[in-house]
Tab-separated table of C-alpha atoms in Angstrom:
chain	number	residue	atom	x	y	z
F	15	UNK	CA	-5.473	-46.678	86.617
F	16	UNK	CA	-6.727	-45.513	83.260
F	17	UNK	CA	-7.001	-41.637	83.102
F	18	UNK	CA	-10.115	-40.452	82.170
F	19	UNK	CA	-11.311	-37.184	82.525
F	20	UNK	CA	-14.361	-35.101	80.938
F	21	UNK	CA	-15.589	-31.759	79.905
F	22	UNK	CA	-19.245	-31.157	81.324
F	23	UNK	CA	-20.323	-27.630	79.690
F	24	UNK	CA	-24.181	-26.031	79.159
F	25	UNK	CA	-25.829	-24.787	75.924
F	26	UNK	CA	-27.041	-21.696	77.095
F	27	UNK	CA	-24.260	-19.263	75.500
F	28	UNK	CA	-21.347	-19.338	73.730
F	29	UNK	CA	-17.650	-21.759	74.512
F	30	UNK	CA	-16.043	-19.230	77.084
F	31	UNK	CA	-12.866	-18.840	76.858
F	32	UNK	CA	-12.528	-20.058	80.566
F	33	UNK	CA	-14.651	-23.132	79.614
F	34	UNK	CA	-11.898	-23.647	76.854
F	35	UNK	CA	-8.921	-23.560	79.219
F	36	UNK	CA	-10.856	-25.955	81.354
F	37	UNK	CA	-11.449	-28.253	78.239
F	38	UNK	CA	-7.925	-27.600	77.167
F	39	UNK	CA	-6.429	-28.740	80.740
F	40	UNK	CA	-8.220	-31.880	80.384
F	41	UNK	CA	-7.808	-32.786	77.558
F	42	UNK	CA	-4.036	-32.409	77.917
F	43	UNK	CA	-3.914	-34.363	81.268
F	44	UNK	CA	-5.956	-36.929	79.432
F	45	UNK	CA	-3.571	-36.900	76.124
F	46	UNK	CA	-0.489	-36.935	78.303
F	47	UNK	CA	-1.315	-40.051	80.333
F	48	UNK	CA	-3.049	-41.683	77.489
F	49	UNK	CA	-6.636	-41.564	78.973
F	50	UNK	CA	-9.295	-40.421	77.833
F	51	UNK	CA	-11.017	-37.427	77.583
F	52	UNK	CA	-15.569	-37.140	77.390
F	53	UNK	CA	-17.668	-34.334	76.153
F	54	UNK	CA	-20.610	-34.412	78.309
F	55	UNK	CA	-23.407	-31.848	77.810
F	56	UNK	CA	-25.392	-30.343	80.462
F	57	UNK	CA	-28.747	-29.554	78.797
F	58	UNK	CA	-31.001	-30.024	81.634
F	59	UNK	CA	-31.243	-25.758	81.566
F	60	UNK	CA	-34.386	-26.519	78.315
F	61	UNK	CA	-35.170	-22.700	78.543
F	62	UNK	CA	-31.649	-21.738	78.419
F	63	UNK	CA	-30.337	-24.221	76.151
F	64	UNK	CA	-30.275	-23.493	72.444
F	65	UNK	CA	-29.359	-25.250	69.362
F	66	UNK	CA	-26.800	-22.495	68.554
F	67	UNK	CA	-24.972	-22.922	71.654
F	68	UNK	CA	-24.911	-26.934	71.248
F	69	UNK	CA	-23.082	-26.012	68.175
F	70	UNK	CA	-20.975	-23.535	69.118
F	71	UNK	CA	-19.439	-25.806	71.832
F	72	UNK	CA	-18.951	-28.577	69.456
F	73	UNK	CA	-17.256	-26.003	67.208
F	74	UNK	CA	-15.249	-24.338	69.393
F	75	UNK	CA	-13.403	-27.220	70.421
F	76	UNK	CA	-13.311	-28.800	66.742
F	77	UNK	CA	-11.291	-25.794	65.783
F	78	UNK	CA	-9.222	-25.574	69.190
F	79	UNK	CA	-8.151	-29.279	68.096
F	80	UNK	CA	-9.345	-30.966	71.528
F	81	UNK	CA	-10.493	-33.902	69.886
F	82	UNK	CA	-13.250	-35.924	72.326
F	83	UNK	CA	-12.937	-39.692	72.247
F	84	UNK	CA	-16.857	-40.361	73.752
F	85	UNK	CA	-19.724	-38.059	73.875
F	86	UNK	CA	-22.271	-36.051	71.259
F	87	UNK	CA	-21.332	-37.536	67.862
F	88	UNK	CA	-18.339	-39.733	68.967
F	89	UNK	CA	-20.507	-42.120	70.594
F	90	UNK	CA	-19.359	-44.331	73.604
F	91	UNK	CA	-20.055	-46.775	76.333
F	92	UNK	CA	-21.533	-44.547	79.002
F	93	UNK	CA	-24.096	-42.689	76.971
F	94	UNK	CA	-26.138	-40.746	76.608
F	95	UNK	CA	-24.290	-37.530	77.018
F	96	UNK	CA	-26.536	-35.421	77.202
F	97	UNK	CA	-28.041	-34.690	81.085
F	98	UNK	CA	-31.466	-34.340	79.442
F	99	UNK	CA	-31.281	-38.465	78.019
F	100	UNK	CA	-30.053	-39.645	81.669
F	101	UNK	CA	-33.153	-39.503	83.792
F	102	UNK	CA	-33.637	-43.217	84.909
F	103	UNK	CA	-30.029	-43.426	85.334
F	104	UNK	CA	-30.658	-40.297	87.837
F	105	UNK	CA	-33.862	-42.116	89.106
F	106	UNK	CA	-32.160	-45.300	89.751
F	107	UNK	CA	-29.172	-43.916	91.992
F	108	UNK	CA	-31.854	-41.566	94.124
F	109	UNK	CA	-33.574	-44.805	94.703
F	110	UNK	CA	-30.918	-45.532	96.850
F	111	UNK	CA	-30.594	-42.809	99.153
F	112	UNK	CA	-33.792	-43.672	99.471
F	113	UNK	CA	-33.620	-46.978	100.821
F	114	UNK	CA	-30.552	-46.324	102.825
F	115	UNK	CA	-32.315	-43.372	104.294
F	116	UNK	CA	-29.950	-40.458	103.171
F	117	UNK	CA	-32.647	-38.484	101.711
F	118	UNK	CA	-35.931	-37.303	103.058
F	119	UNK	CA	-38.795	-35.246	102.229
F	120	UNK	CA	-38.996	-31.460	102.675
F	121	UNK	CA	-41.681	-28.890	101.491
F	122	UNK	CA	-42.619	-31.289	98.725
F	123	UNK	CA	-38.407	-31.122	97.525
F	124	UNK	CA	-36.160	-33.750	98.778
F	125	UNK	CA	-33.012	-33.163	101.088
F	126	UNK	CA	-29.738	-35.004	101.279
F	127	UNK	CA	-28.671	-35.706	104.951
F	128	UNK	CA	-25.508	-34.748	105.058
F	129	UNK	CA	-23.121	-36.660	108.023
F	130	UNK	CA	-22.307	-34.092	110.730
F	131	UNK	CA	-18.294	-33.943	110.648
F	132	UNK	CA	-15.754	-31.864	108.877
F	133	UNK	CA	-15.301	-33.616	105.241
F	134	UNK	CA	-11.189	-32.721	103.425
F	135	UNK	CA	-10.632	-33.007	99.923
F	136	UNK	CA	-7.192	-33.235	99.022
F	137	UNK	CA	-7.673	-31.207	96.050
F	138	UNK	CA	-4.643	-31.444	93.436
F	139	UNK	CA	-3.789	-27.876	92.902
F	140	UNK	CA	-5.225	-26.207	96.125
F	141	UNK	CA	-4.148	-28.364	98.664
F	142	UNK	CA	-6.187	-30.176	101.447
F	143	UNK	CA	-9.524	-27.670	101.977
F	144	UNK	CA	-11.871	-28.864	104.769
F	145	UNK	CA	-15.859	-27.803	105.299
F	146	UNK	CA	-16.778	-28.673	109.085
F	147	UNK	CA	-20.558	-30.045	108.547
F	148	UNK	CA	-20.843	-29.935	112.729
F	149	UNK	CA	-23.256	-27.206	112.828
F	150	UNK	CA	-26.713	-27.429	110.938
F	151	UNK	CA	-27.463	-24.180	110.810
F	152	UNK	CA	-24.206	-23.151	108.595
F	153	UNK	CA	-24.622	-26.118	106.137
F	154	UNK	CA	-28.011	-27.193	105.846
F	155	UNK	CA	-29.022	-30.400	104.197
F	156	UNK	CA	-29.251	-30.085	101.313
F	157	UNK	CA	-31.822	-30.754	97.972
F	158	UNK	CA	-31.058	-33.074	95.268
F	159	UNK	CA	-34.694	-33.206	93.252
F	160	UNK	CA	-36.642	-30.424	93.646
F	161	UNK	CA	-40.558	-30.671	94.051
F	162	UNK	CA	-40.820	-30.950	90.239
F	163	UNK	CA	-39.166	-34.175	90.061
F	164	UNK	CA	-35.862	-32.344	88.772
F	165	UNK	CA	-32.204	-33.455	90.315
F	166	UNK	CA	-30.098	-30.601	90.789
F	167	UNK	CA	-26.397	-29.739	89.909
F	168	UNK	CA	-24.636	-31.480	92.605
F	169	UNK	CA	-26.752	-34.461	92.078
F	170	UNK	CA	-26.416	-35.482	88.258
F	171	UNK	CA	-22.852	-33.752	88.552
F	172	UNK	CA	-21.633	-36.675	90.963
F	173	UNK	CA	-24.026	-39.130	88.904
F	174	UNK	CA	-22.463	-38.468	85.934
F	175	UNK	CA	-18.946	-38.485	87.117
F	176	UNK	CA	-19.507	-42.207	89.130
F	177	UNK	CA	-21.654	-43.487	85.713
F	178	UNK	CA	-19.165	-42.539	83.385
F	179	UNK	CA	-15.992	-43.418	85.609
F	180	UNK	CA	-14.130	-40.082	85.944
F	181	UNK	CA	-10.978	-40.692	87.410
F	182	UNK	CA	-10.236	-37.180	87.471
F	183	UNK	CA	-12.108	-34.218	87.873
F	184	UNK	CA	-10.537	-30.912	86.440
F	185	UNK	CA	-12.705	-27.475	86.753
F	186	UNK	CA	-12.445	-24.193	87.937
F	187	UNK	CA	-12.107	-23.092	91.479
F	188	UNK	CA	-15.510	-21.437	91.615
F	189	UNK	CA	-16.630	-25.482	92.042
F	190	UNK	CA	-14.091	-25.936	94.985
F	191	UNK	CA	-16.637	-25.112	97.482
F	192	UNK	CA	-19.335	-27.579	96.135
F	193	UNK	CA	-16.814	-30.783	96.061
F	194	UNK	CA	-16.694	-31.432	99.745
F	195	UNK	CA	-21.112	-32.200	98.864
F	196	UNK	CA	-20.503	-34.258	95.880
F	197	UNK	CA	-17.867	-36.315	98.457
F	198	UNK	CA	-20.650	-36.967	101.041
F	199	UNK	CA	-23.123	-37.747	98.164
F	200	UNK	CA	-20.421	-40.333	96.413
F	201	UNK	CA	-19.798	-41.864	100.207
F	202	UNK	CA	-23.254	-42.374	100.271
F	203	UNK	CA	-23.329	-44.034	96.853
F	204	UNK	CA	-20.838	-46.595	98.144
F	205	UNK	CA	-18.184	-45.303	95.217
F	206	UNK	CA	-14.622	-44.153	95.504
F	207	UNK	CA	-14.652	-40.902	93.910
F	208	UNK	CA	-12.536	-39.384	91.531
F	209	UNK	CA	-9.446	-37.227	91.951
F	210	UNK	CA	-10.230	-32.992	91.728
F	211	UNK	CA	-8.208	-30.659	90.878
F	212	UNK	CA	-9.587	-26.847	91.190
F	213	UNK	CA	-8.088	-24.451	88.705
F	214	UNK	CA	-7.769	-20.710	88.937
F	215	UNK	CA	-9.965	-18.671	87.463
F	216	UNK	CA	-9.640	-16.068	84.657
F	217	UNK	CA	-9.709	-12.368	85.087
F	218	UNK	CA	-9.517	-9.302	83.110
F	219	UNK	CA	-6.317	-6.943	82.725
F	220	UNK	CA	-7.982	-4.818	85.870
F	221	UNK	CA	-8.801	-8.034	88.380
F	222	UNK	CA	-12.340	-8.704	87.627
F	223	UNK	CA	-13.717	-12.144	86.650
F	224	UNK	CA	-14.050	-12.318	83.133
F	225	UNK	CA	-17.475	-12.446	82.272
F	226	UNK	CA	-19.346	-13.837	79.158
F	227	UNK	CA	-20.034	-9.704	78.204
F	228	UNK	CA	-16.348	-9.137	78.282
F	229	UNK	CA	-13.956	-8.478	74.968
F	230	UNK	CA	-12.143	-11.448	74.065
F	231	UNK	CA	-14.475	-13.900	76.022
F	232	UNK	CA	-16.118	-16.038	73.082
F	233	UNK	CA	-14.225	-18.622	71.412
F	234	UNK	CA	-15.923	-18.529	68.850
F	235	UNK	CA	-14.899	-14.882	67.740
F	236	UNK	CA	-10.962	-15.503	67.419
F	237	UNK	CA	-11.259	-17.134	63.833
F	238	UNK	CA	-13.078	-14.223	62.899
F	239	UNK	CA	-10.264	-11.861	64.305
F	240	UNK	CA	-7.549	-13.946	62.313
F	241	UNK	CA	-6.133	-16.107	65.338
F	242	UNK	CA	-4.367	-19.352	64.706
F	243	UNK	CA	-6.279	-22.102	67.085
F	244	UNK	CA	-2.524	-23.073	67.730
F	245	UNK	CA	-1.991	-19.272	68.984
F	246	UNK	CA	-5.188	-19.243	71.263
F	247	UNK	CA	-4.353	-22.529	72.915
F	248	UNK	CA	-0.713	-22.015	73.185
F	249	UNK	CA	-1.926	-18.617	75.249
F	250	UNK	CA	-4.971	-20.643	77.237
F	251	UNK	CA	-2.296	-22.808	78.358
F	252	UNK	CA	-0.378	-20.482	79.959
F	253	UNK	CA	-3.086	-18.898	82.208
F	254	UNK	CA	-2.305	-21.127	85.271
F	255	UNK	CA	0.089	-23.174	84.061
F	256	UNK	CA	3.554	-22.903	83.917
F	257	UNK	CA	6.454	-24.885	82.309
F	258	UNK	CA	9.040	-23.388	85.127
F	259	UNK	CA	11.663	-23.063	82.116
F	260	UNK	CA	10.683	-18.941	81.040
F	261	UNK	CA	9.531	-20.789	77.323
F	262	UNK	CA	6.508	-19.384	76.240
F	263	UNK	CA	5.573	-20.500	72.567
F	264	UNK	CA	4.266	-24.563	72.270
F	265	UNK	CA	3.051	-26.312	69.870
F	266	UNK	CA	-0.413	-28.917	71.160
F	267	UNK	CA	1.708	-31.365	71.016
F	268	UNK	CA	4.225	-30.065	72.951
F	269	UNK	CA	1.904	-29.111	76.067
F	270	UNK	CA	0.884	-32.504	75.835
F	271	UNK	CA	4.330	-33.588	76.584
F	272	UNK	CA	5.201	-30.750	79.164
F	273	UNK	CA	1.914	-29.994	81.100
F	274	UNK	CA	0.695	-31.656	84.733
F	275	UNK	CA	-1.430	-30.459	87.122
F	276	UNK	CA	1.649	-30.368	89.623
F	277	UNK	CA	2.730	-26.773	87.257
F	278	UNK	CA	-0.867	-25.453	88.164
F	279	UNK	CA	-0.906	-22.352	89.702
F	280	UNK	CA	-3.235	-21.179	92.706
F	281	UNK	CA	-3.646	-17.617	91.908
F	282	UNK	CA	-6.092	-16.041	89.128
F	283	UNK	CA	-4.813	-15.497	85.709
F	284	UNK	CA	-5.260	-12.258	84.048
F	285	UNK	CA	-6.271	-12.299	80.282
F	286	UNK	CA	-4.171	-9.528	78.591
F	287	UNK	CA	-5.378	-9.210	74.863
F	288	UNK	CA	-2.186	-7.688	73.429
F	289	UNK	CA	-0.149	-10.651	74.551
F	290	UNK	CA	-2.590	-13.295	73.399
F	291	UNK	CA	-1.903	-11.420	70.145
F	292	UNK	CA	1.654	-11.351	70.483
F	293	UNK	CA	1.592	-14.548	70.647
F	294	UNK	CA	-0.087	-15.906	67.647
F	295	UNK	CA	2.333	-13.678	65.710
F	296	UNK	CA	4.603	-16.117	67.222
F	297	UNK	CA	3.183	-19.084	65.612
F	298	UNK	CA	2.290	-16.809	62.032
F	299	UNK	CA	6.247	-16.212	62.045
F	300	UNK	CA	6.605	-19.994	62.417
F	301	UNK	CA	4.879	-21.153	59.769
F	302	UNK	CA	6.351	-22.306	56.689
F	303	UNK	CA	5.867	-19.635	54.041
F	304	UNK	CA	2.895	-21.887	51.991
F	305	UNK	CA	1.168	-22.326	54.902
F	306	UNK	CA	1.362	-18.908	55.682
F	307	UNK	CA	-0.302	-18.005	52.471
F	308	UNK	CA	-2.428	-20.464	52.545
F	309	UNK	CA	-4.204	-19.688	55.662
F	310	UNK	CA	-3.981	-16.136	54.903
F	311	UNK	CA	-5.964	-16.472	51.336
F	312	UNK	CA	-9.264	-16.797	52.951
F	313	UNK	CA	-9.147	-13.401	54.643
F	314	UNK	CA	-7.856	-12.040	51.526
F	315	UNK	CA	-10.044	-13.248	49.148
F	316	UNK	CA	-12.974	-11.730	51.366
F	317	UNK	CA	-11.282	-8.623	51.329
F	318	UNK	CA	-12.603	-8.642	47.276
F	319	UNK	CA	-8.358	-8.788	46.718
F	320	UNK	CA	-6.943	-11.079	43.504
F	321	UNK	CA	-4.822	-13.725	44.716
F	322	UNK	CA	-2.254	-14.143	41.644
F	323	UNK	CA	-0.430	-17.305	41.193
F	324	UNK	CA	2.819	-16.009	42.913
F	325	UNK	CA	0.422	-15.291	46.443
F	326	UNK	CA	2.853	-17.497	48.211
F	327	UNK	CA	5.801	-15.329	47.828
F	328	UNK	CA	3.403	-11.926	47.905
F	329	UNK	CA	1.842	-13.330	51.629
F	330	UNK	CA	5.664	-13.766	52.750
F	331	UNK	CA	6.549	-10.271	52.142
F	332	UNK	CA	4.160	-9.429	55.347
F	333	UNK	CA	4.388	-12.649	57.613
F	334	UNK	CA	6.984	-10.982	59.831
F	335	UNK	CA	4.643	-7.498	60.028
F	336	UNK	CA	1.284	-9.244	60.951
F	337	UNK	CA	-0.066	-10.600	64.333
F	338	UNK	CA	-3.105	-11.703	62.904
F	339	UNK	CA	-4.456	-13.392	59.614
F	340	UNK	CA	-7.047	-10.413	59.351
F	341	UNK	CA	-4.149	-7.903	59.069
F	342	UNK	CA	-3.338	-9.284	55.956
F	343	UNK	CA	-5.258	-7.965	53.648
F	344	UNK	CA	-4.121	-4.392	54.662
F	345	UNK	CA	-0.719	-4.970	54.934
F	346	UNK	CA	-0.259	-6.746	51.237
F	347	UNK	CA	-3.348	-4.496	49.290
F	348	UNK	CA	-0.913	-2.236	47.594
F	349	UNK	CA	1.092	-5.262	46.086
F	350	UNK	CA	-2.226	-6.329	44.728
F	351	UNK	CA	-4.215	-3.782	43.559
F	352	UNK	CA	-2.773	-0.833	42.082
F	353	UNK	CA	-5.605	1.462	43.706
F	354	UNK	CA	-5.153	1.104	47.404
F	355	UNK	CA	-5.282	3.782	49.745
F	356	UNK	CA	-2.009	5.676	51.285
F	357	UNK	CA	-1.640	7.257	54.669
F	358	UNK	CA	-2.781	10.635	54.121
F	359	UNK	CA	-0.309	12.080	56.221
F	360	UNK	CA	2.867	9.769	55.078
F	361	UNK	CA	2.627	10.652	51.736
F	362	UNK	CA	1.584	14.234	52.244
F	363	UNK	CA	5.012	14.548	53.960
F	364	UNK	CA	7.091	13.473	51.119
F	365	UNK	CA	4.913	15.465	48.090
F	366	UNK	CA	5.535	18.530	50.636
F	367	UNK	CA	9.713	17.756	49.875
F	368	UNK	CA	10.528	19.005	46.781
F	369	UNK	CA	14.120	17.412	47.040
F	370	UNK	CA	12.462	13.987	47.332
F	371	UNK	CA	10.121	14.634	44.448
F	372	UNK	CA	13.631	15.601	42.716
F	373	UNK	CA	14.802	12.569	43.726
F	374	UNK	CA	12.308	10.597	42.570
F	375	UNK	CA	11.848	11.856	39.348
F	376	UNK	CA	14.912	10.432	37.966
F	377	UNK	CA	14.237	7.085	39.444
F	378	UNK	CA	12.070	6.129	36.388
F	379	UNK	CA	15.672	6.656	34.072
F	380	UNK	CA	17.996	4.329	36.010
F	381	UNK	CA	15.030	1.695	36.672
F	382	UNK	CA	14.927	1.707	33.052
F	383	UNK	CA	18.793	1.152	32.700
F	384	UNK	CA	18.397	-2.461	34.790
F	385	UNK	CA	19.551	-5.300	32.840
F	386	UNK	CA	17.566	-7.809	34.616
F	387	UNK	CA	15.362	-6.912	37.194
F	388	UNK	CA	15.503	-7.973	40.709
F	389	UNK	CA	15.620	-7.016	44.707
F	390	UNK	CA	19.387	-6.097	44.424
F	391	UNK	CA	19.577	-4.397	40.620
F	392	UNK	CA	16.700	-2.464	41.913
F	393	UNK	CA	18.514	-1.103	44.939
F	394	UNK	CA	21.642	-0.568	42.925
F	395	UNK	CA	19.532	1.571	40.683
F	396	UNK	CA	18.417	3.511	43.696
F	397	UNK	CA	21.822	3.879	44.665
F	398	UNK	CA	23.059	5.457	41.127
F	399	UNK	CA	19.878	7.785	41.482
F	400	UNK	CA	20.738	8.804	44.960
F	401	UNK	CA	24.806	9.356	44.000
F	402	UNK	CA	23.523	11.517	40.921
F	403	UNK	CA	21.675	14.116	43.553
F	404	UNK	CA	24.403	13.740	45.862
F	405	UNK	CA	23.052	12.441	48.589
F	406	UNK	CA	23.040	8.622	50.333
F	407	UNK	CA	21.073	5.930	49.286
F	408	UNK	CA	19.570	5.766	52.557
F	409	UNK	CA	17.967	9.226	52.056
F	410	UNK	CA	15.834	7.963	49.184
F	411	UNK	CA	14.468	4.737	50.541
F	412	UNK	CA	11.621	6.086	52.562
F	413	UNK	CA	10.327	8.261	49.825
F	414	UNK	CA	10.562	5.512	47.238
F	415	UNK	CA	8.850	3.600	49.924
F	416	UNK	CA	5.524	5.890	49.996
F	417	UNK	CA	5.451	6.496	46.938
F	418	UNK	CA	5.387	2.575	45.861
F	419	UNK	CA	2.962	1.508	49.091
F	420	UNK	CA	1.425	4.430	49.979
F	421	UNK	CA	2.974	3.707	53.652
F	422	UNK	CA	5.522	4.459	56.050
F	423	UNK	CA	6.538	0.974	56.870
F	424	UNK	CA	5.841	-2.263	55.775
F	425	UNK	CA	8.044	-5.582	53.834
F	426	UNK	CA	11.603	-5.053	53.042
F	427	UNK	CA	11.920	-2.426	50.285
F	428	UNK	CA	13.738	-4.859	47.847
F	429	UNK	CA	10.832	-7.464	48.436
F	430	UNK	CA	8.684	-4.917	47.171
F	431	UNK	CA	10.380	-3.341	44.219
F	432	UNK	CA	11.223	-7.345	43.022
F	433	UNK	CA	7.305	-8.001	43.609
F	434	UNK	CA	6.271	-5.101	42.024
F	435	UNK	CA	8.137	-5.377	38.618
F	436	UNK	CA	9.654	-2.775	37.115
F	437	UNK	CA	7.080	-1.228	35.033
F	438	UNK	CA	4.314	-1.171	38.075
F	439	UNK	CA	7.437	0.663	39.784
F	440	UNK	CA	7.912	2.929	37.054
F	441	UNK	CA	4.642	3.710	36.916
F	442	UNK	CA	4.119	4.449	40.596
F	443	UNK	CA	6.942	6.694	40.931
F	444	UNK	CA	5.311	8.712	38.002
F	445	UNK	CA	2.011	8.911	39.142
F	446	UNK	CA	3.350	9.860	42.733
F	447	UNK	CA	5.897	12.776	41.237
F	448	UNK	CA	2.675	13.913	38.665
F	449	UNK	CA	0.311	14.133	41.687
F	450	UNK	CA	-0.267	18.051	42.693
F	451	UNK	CA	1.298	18.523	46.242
């Protein structure tokens, strides 16, 4: 059987983040079994449904990297996909409830008649879930096209699905309770219908379903923030599913090798922020260093920073500090510019020692001295100026520190006295010492 499974999402607001780890999960089922995976677009919503929206789906996934192989602008053989172009396909399979006599007319709408018997689906993550149709007056027949002429949900859902030959159907478990219609209605249709598997839902931090209002729900905002799409999926993946192994970080690629719907779990996955985080730092500390940089220039250059022709080995002094491309800028500023701002406190501490001033002062003398510069004559330097006072090297790192960045932490101290150069070190340490306390 050739695996084919689809994404079915409306234009009416941004990708969702739990629309993406649906997307995601179906796309990787599809990847993984060599199937294929459809973009369909539910647009029958017209006062809802925006151009923006149409976009923002199609660019969500773009950068996400799920890749559709039929649907809007890939084309295909079981077009259109859009809802809104399928309305004598729609027309053509209610003309058959109508002559087998499944559907019948109600307050000007039209009714499906369901059977009257309990109806299982054997759903692939949740198990075998039965609705008992027996009694009327719990589960009502119910209305495919509405007096307007419209089909509803259920209707062009199942439609679509038969039409475009689904083999599996993966969504979130909010749909659970609607599949055990759409079996009745693809019974009726004389089909064999696809395989479903229900997926938990996502929740915030404090248990409550994550809603389209909620921080961190868009898509579309984690480029902004400085995410990798390779950090964002690598987290989507891993709310409600699980490799069973404790390994967290995976490239696409990988999940495509390791996921199946078998690892699904049943209960709700909480979306913690500061993990999604820590996870693209993952993937920024796996980078090779010129890819590092050059995914980081961008967020640089619109910081109104130079990027100098050594930015490669400048953007590698910070790759270890940063968990997201937008903390770039602040974290390497004071190797470009030689105006940046300090931490008001940091270096009020240090101008408030008058030993570390000391210290410092002679700095400028035995930076001088250095042969050739570099990382480790640098450090030797500060080790001469330290032995002159007395005291250990160790005791004048952190002031040289603040007094070259401005900051209490940041890249490895030799990084930046070798990116630096001496005379922009010189010159620090002066102005720093000069500065009234």
């Amino acid at each position: 059987m050739t695996v084919r499974t689809r994404f079915a999402p409306s234009p009416t607001g941004y990708l969702h983040v739990g629309g993406a780890r649906t997307a995601l999960f179906c796309w990787l089922f599809a990847r993984k079994h060599r199937g294929q995976f459809i973009l369909r677009v539910e647009d029958t919503d017209e006062a809802r449904n925006t151009d923006e929206a149409r976009q923002a789906i199609f660019d969500g996934l773009s950068w996400l990297g799920l890749d559709w192989d039929e649907g809007p602008q890939a084309g295909g053989a079981h077009g259109p996909y859009y809802q809104s172009q399928r309305g004598e396909i729609y027309a053509r399979y209610f003309e058959k409830l109508v002559d087998s006599g499944r559907v019948y007319e109600s307050d000007g709408a039209w009714r499906f008649r369901f059977e009257r018997r309990p109806v299982t689906v054997s759903d692939l993550v949740c198990g075998d879930v039965t609705i008992d149709y027996t009694d009327e007056s719990n589960t009502p027949d119910m209305v495919v096209r509405r007096s307007d002429g419209s089909f509803v949900f259920h209707f062009v859902n199942v439609v679509d699905d038969l039409e475009m030959q689904v083999s599996h159907v993966i969504r979130g478990e909010d749909h659970l309770m609607n599949t055990p219609k759409h079996l009745q209605l693809i019974e009726a249709f004389g089909a064999v219908p696809p395989a479903y598997a229900h997926i938990p839902l996502i929740q915030n931090e404090n248990g409550s379903k994550m809603s389209k209002r909620d921080k961190g729900a868009a898509v579309g905002d984690y480029p902004r923030q400085g995410f990798l799409a390779a950090g964002l999926v690598n987290y989507l993946a891993l709310l409600g599913w699980s490799p069973k192994t404790g390994e967290e970080i995976f490239t696409l690629d990988d999940l495509v090798q390791r996921f199946s719907l078998e690892a699904v779990n049943r209960a709700p996955a909480r979306f913690d922020a500061e993990k999604c985080a820590w996870m693209n730092q993952q993937h920024l500390l796996r980078m090779s260093r010129q890819d590092f940089a050059d995914a980081s220039e961008p967020s640089v250059r619109a910081a109104g920073l130079p990027v100098p022709e050594n930015f490669a080995d400048i953007a590698a002094a910070v790759q270890e500090k940063v968990r997201l491309l937008s903390d770039v800028p602040a974290a390497l500023e004071f190797l470009l510019n030689d105006d940046f701002p300090g931490e008001e406190e940091t270096v009020a501490k240090v101008r408030s020692n008058a030993a570390a001033l000391t210290w410092l002062a002679s700095l400028p003398g035995h930076f001088n001295a250095v042969s050739e510069w570099s990382a480790d004559a640098a450090k030797a330097a500060v080790a001469a100026a330290a032995a002159e006072h007395g005291v250990k090297a160790g005791q004048l790192m952190f002031p040289l520190r603040v007094a070259l960045s401005g900051k209490h932490g940041g890249p490895d101290l030799g990084a930046i006295l070798s990116l630096l150069g001496r005379e922009r070190c010189i010159e620090r340490v002066r102005n720093f010492v000069r500065e009234p306390s």
